[in-house]
Coordinates of C-alpha atoms in Angstrom, one line a residue:
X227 CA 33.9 42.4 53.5
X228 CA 31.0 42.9 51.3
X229 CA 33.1 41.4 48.2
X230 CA 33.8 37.9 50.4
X231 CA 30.1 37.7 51.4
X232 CA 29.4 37.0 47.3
X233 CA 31.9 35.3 47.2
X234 CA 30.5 33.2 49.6
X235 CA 27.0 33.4 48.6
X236 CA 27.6 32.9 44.9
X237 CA 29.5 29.3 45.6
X238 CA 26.8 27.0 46.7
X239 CA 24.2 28.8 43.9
X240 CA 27.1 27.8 40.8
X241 CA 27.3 24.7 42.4
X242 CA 24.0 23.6 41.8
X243 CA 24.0 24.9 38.4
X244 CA 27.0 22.8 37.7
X245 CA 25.0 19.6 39.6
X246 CA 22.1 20.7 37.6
X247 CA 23.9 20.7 34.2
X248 CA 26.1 17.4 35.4
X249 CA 22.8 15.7 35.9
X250 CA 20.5 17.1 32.3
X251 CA 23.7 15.8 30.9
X252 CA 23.4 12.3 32.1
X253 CA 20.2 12.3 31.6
X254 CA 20.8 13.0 27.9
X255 CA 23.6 10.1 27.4
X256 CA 21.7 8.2 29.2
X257 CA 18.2 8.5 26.9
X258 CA 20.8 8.4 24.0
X259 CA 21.9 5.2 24.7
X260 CA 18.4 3.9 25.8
X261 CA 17.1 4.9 22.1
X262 CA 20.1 3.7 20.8
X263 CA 19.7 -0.1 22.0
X264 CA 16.0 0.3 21.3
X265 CA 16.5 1.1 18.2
X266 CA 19.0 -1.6 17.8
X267 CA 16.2 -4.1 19.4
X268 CA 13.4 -3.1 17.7
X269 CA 13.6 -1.0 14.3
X270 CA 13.4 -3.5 11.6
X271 CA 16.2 -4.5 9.5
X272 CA 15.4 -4.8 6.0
X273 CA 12.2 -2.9 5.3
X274 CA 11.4 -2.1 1.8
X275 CA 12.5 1.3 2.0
X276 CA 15.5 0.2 3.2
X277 CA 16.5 -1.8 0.1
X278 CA 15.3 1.3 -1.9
X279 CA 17.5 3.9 -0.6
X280 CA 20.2 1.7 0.1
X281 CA 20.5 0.6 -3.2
X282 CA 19.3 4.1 -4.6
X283 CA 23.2 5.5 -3.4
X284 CA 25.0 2.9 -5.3
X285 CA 23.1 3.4 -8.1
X286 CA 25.1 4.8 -11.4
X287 CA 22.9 7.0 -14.0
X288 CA 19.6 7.4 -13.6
X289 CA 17.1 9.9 -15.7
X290 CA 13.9 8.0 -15.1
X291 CA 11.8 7.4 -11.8
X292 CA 8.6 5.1 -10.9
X293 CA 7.2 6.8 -7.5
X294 CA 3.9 5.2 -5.5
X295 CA 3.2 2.9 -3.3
X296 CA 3.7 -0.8 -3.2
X297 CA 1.4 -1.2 -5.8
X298 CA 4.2 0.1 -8.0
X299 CA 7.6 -0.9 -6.8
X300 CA 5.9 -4.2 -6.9
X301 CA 4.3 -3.2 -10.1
X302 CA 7.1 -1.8 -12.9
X303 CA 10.1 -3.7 -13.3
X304 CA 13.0 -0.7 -14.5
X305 CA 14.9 -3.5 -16.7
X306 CA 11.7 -3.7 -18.9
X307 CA 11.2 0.2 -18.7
X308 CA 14.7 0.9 -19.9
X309 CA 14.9 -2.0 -22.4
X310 CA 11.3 -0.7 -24.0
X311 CA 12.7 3.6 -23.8
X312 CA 16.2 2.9 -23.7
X313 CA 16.7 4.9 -20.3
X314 CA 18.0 4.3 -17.2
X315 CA 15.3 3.8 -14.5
X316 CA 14.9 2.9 -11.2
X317 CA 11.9 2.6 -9.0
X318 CA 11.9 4.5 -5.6
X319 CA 8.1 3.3 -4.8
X320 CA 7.7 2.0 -1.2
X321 CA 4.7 0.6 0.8
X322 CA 2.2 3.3 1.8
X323 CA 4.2 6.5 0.1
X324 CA 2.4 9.3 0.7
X325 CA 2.1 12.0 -2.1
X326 CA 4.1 14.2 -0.1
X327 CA 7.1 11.1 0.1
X328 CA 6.6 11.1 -3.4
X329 CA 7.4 14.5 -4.3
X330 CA 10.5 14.5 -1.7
X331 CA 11.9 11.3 -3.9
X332 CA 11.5 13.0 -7.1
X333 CA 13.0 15.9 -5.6
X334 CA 16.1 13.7 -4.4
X335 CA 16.4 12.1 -8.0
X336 CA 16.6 15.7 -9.7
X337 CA 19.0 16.7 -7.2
X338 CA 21.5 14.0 -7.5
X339 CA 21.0 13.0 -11.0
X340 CA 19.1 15.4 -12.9
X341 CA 16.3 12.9 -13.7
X342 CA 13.8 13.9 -17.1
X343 CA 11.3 11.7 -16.5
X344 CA 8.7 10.6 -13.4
X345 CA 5.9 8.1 -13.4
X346 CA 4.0 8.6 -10.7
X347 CA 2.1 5.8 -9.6
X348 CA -1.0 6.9 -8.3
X349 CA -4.6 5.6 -6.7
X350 CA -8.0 6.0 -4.5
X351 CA -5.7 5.9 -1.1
X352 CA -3.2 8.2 -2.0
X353 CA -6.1 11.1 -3.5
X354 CA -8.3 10.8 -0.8
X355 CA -8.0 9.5 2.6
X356 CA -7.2 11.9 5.3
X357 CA -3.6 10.7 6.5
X358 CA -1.4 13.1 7.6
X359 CA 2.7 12.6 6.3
X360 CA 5.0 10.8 9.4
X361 CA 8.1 12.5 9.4
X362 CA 9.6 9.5 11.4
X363 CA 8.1 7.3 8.7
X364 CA 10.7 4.2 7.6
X365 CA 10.9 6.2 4.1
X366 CA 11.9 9.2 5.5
X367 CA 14.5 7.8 7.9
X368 CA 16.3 5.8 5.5
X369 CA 16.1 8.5 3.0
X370 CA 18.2 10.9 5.1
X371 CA 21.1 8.7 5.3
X372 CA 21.3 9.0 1.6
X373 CA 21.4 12.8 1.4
X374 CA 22.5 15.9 2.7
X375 CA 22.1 18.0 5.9
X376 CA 20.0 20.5 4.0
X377 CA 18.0 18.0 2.0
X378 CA 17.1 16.5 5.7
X379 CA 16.3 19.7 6.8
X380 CA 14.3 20.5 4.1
X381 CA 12.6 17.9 3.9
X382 CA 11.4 18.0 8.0
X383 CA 10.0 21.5 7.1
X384 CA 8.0 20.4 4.5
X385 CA 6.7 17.7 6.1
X386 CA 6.0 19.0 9.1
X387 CA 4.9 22.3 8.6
X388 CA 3.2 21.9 4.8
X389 CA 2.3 18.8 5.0
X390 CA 1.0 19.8 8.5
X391 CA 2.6 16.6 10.1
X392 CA 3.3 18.7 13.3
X393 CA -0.5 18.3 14.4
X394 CA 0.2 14.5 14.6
X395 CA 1.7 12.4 17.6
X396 CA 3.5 10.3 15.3
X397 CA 6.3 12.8 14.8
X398 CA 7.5 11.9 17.7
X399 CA 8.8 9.0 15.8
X400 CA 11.7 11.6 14.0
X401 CA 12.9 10.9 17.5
X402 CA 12.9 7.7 18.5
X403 CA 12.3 5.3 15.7
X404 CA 11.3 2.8 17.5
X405 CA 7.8 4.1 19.0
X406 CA 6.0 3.6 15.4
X407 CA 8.2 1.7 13.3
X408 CA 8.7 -1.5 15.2
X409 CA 9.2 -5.5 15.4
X410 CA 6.4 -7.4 17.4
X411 CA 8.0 -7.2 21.2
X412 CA 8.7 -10.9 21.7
X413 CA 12.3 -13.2 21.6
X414 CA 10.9 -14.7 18.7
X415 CA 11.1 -11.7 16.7
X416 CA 13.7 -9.0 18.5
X417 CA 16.5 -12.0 18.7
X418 CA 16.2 -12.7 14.9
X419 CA 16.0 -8.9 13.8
X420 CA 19.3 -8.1 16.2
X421 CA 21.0 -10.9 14.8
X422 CA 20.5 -10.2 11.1
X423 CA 22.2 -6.5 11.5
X424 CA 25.3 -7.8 13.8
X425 CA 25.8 -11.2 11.2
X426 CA 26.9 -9.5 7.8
X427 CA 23.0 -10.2 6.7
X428 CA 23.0 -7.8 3.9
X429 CA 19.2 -5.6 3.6
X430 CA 18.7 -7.1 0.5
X431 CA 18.9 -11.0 2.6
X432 CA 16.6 -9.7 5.4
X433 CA 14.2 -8.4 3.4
X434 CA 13.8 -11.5 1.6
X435 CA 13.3 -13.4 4.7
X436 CA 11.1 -11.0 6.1
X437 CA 8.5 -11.3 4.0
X438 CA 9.1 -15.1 2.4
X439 CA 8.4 -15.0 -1.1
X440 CA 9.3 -11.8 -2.2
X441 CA 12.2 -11.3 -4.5
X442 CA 14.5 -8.0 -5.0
X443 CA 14.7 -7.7 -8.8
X444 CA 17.4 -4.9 -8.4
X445 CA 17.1 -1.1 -9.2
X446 CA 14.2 -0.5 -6.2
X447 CA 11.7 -3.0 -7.7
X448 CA 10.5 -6.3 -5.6
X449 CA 7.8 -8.8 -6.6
X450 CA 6.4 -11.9 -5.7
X451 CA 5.6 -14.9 -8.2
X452 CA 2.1 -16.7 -6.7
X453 CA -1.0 -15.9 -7.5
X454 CA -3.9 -15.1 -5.9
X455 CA -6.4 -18.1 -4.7
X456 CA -9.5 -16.0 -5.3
X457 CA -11.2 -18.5 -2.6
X458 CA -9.3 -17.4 0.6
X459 CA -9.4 -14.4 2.6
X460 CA -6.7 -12.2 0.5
X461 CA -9.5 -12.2 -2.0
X462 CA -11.3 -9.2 -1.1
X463 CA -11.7 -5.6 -1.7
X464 CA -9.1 -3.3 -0.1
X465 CA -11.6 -0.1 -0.9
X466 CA -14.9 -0.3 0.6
X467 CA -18.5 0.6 -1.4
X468 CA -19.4 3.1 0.8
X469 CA -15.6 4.8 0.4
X470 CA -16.8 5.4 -3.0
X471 CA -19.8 6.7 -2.3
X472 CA -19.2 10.2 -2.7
X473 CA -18.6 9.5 -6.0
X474 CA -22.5 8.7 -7.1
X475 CA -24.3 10.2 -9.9
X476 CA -26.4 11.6 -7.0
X477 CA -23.8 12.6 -4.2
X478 CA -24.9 16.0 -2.4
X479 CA -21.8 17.3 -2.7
X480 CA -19.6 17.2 -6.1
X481 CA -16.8 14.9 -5.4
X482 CA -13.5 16.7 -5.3
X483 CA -9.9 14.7 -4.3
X484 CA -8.9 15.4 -0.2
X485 CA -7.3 18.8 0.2
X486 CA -4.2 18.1 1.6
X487 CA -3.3 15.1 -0.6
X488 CA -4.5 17.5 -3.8
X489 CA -1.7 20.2 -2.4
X490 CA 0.8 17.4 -2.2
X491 CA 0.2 16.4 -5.7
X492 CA 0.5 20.0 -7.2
X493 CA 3.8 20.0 -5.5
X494 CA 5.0 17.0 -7.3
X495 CA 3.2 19.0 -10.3
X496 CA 4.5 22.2 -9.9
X497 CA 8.4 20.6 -9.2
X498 CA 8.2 18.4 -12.8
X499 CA 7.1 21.6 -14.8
X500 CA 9.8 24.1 -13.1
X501 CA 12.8 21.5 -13.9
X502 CA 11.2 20.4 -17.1
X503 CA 10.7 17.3 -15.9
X504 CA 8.4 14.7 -18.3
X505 CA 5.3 13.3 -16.1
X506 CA 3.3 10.9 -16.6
X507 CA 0.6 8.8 -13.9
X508 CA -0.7 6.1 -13.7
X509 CA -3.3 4.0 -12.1
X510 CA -2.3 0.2 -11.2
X511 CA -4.9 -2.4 -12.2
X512 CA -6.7 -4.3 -9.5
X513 CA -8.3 -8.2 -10.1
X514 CA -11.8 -7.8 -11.2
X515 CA -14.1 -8.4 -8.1
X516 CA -12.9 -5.3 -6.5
X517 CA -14.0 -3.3 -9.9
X518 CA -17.4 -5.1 -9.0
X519 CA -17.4 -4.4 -5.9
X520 CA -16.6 -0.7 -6.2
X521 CA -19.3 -0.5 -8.7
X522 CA -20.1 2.5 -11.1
X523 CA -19.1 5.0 -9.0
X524 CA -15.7 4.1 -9.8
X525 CA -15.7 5.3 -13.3
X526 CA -16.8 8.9 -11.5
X527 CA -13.6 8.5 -9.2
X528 CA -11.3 7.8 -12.2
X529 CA -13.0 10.6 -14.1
X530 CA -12.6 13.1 -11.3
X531 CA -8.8 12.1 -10.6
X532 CA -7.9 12.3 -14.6
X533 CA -9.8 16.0 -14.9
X534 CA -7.9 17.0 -11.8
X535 CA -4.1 15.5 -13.6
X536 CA -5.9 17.1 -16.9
X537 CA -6.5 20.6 -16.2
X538 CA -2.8 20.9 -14.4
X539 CA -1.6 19.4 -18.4
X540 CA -0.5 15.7 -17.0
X541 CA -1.9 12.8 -18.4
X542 CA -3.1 10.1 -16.2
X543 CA -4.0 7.1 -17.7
X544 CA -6.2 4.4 -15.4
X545 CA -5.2 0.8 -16.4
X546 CA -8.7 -0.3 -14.7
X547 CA -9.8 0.7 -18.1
X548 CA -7.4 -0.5 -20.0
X549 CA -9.0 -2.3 -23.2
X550 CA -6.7 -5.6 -24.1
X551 CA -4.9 -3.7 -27.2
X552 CA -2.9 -2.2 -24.6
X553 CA -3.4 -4.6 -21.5
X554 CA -5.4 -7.4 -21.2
X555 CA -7.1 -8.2 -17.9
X556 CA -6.0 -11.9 -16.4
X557 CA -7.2 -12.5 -12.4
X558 CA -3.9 -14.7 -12.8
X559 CA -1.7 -11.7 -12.7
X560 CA -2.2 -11.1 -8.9
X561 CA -0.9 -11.7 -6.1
X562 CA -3.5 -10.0 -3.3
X563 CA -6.5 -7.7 -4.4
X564 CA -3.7 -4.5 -5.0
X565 CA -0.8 -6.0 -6.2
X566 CA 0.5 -7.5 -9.6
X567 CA 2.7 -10.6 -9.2
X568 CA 5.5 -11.4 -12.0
X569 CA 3.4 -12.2 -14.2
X570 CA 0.9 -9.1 -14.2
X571 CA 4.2 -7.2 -14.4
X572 CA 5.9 -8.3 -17.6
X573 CA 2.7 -7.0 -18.7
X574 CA 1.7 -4.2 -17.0
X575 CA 5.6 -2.7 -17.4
X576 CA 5.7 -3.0 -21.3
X577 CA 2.3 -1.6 -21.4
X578 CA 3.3 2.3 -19.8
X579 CA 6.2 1.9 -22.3
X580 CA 4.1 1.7 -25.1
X581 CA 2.1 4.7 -23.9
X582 CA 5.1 6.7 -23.1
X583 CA 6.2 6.1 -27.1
X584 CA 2.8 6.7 -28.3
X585 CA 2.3 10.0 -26.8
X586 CA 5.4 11.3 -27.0
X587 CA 5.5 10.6 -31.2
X588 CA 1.9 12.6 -30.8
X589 CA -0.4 10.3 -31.3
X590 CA -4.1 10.2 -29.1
X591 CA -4.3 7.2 -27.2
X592 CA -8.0 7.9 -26.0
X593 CA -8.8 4.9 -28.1
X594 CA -6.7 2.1 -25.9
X595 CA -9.6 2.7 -22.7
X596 CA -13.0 2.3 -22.2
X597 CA -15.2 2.5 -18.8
X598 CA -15.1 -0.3 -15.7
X599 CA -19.4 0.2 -16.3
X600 CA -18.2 -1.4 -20.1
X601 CA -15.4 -3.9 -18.3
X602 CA -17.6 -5.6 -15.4
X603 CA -20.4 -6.0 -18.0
X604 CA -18.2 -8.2 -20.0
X605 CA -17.4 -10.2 -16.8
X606 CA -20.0 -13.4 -17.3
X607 CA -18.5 -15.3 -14.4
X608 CA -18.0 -14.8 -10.8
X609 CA -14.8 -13.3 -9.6
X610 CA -15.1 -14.0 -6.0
X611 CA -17.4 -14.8 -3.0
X612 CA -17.7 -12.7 0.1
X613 CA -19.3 -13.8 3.5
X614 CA -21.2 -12.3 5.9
X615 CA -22.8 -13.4 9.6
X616 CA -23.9 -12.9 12.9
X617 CA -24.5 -13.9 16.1
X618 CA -28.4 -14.0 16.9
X619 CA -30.2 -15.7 19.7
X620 CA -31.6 -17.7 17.4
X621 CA -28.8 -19.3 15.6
X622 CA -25.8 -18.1 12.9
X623 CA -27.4 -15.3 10.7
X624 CA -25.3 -16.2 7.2
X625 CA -25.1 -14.3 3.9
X626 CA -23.2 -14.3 1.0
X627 CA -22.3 -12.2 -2.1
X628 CA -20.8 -13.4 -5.4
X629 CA -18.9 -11.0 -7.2
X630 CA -19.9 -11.2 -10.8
X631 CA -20.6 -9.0 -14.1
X632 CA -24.5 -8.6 -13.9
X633 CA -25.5 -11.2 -16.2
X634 CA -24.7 -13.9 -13.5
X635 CA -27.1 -15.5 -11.7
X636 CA -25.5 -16.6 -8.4
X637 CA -26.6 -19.6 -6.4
X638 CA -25.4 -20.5 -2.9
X639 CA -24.3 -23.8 -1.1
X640 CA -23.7 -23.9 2.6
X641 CA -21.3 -26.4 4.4
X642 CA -20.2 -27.3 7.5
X643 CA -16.5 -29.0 8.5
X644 CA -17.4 -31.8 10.7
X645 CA -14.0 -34.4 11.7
X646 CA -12.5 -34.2 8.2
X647 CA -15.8 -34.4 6.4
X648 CA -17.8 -31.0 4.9
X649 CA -21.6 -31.4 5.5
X650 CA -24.0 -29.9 3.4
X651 CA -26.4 -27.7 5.7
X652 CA -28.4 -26.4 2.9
X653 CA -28.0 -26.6 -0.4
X654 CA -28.1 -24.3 -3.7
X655 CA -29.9 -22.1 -3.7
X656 CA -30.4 -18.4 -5.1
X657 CA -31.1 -17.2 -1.9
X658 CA -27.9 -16.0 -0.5
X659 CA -29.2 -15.7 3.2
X660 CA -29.2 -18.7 5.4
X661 CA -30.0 -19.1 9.6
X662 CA -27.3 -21.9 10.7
X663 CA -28.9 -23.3 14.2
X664 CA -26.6 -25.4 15.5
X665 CA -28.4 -28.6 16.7
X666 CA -28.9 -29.6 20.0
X667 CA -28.0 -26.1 21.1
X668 CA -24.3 -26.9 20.7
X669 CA -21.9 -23.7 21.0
X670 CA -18.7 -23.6 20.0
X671 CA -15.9 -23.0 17.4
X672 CA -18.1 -24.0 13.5
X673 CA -15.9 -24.1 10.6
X674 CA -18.3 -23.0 7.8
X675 CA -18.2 -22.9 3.9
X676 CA -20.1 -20.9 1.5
X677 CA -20.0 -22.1 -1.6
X678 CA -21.2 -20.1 -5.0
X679 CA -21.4 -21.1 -8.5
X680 CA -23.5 -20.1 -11.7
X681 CA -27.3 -21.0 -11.9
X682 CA -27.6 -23.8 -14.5
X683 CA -24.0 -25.2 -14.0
X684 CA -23.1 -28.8 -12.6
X685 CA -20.1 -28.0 -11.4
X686 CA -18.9 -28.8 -7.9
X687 CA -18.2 -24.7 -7.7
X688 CA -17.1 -21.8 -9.0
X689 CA -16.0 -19.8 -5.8
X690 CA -16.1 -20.7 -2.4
X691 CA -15.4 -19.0 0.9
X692 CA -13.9 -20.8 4.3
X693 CA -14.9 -18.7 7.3
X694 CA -14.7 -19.5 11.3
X695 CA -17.7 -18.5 13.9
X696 CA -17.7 -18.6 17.8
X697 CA -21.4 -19.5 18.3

């Protein structure tokens, strides 16, 4: 009968449906669990924004948030803030936080504690390079475990659709974790990782050992205590010359902050002023080659950022400028060439207190900063030496700058690590440029030293710069 011959024709089709669902099924438990024990393997345990957020939902009152980058939460210590202003602070900065990171953690703090008061933290990297927001990014993740469903949904739209992180490949990482934001994929690194979140390690333990010699002050900040050894390779400019470039006297185009990181900070703009929220920003202070190195177009840049803050009524003050009635300018309070160490932060953290109280009893502060032109003039020794070389034919082609105010004269030694002996191969001299050829055509693996000290000194050196060439 027609009724039995659908019947019968119907069967076999809703069994492959069912074989079809059965198996998209498996497939799904089956990538679950495979991201699972990735994740498991290879997320880090401990990262910095971990220990932020984690400690951010135990936290009691808070009406006071540092936001930024590194440069910050290893920058402003919250015990000095609320001892200074008598608040209660914490700092949600984490390495790399984007502007648009910045504005979702300040939208966080208002929402679960009804915060009055953001310093944002705030530099050449995060105004004008041309990075796109990850919505899989370590702060994001570890963020949403410490708020709602809506605030994680809210915060995926914004990222992704204004702060146009859908055009880039790393939001797959929203999805599996483990594709960006991962250990180095070797024993030696997976085993100890694994171990540390099955063994009662708590965040706070792991990210000490991660990175050895970094401390968790409590209340989101971390710092380390060494200084900087302005002869090694951490000695050196994180911003390059030619990244500053646009900001010449003579640039063909007026220099204006990158689009989408200027959106991001009228957001964080825009939220303060809606829920009355007091904001201040900042620049960090970097060690003094880098101001050097950047060279007068770096008053331009801090010029152009501070009009932009200015014209939108926030204040941005640029502690590159600082004059030493408010900070004063020690290369011993770094740790790299970005970050303060403890002891550039039990200066740097009293001195945004003492701006905070001076502007908010009225008074113009103008007076406590000068120009880096006026700063690097001052400077009448040399900061730092940087190397340079090539391969030729014809030998080792060597160069060498000194980083020094321009009243220094610079004069150059080069030396050569032979056994455990340094061999002069030619000595001072003001000409910074130097052909190494190796004698008796030997090739190989040269350990080489440029040396740089003051013209008219007896010293041994003021700087010097190890370096290895394959010749």
């Amino acid at each position: 009968m027609p009724t039995s011959d659908v019947h019968e024709a119907t069967a076999p089709q809703t069994r492959r449906w069912a074989r079809a669902l059965l198996f998209v099924a498996a497939f799904a438990v089956l990538l679950a669990l495979m991201n699972a024990l990735l994740t498991l393997l290879l997320v880090p345990y401990g990262s910095k924004s971990e220990v932020v957020w984690k400690d951010y939902a135990s936290a009691d009152e808070i009406d006071c948030v540092m936001v930024g980058t590194s440069t910050i939460m290893r920058g402003v210590d919250p015990q000095i803030v609320d001892a200074e202003l008598g608040t209660h602070s914490y700092n949600l900065a984490t390495p790399n936080q984007m502007l648009d990171e910045s504005y979702l953690a300040i939208k966080t703090a208002y929402e679960d504690h009804g915060i009055s008061r953001v310093i944002l933290g705030i530099s050449y990297s995060q105004t004008m390079l041309d990075d796109k927001p990850n919505p899989g990014s370590t702060f994001v993740r570890e963020r949403a475990k410490v708020v709602g469903l809506r605030q994680r949904l809210e915060a995926d739209a914004y990222l992704l659709l204004k702060g146009r992180a859908i055009t880039q490949a790393s939001s797959i990482n929203m999805l599996f974790p483990w594709i960006v934001n991962k250990v180095t994929i070797a024993p030696s690194a997976i085993i100890p990782n694994v171990r540390m979140k099955l063994d009662g390690t708590s965040v706070y333990e792991a990210a000490e050992i991660n990175e050895r010699g970094w401390h968790y002050g409590g209340r989101g900040f971390g710092y380390f205590t060494w200084k900087l050894d302005y002869n090694t390779g951490n000695a050196r400019p994180f911003v390059t010359e030619e990244d500053f470039a646009a900001f010449a006297p003579d640039a063909p185009v007026a220099p204006t902050l990158n689009a989408d990181r200027a959106r991001a900070l009228d957001d964080i703009i825009d939220y303060c002023a809606e829920h009355d929220i007091s904001l201040m920003a900042v620049v960090p202070p970097v060690p003094d080659f880098a101001l050097i190195y950047y060279g007068p177009n770096y008053d331009n840049f801090s010029r152009v950022l501070r009009d932009y803050l200015g014209a939108r009524g926030v204040a941005c003050y640029d502690f590159n400028l600082a004059l030493p009635a408010l900070y004063e300018h020690d290369e011993g309070d770094f740790t790299d060439s970005e970050h303060l160490n403890r002891q550039g932060v039990d200066k740097f953290s009293p001195a945004i207190c003492e701006l905070v109280k001076r502007t908010e009893a009225g008074e113009d502060v103008s007076s406590l900063f000068g120009t880096a032109a006026d700063r690097v003039a001052s400077m009448d020794y040399i900061s730092c030496v940087l190397e340079e070389f090539r391969t030729e034919a014809d030998g080792v082609h060597l160069d060498a700058r000194a980083l020094a105010g321009p009243s220094v004269q610079a004069e150059y030694q080069y030396l050569r690590k032979v056994g455990d002996e340094w061999v002069v191969l030619r000595d001072w001299s003001t000409d910074s440029a130097f052909v190494y050829v190796p004698e008796n055509g030997e090739r190989g693996r040269f350990e080489l030293c440029v040396s740089a000290r003051k013209v008219g000194s007896d010293v041994e050196y003021d700087r010097y710069r190890l370096f290895t060439v394959l010749y």
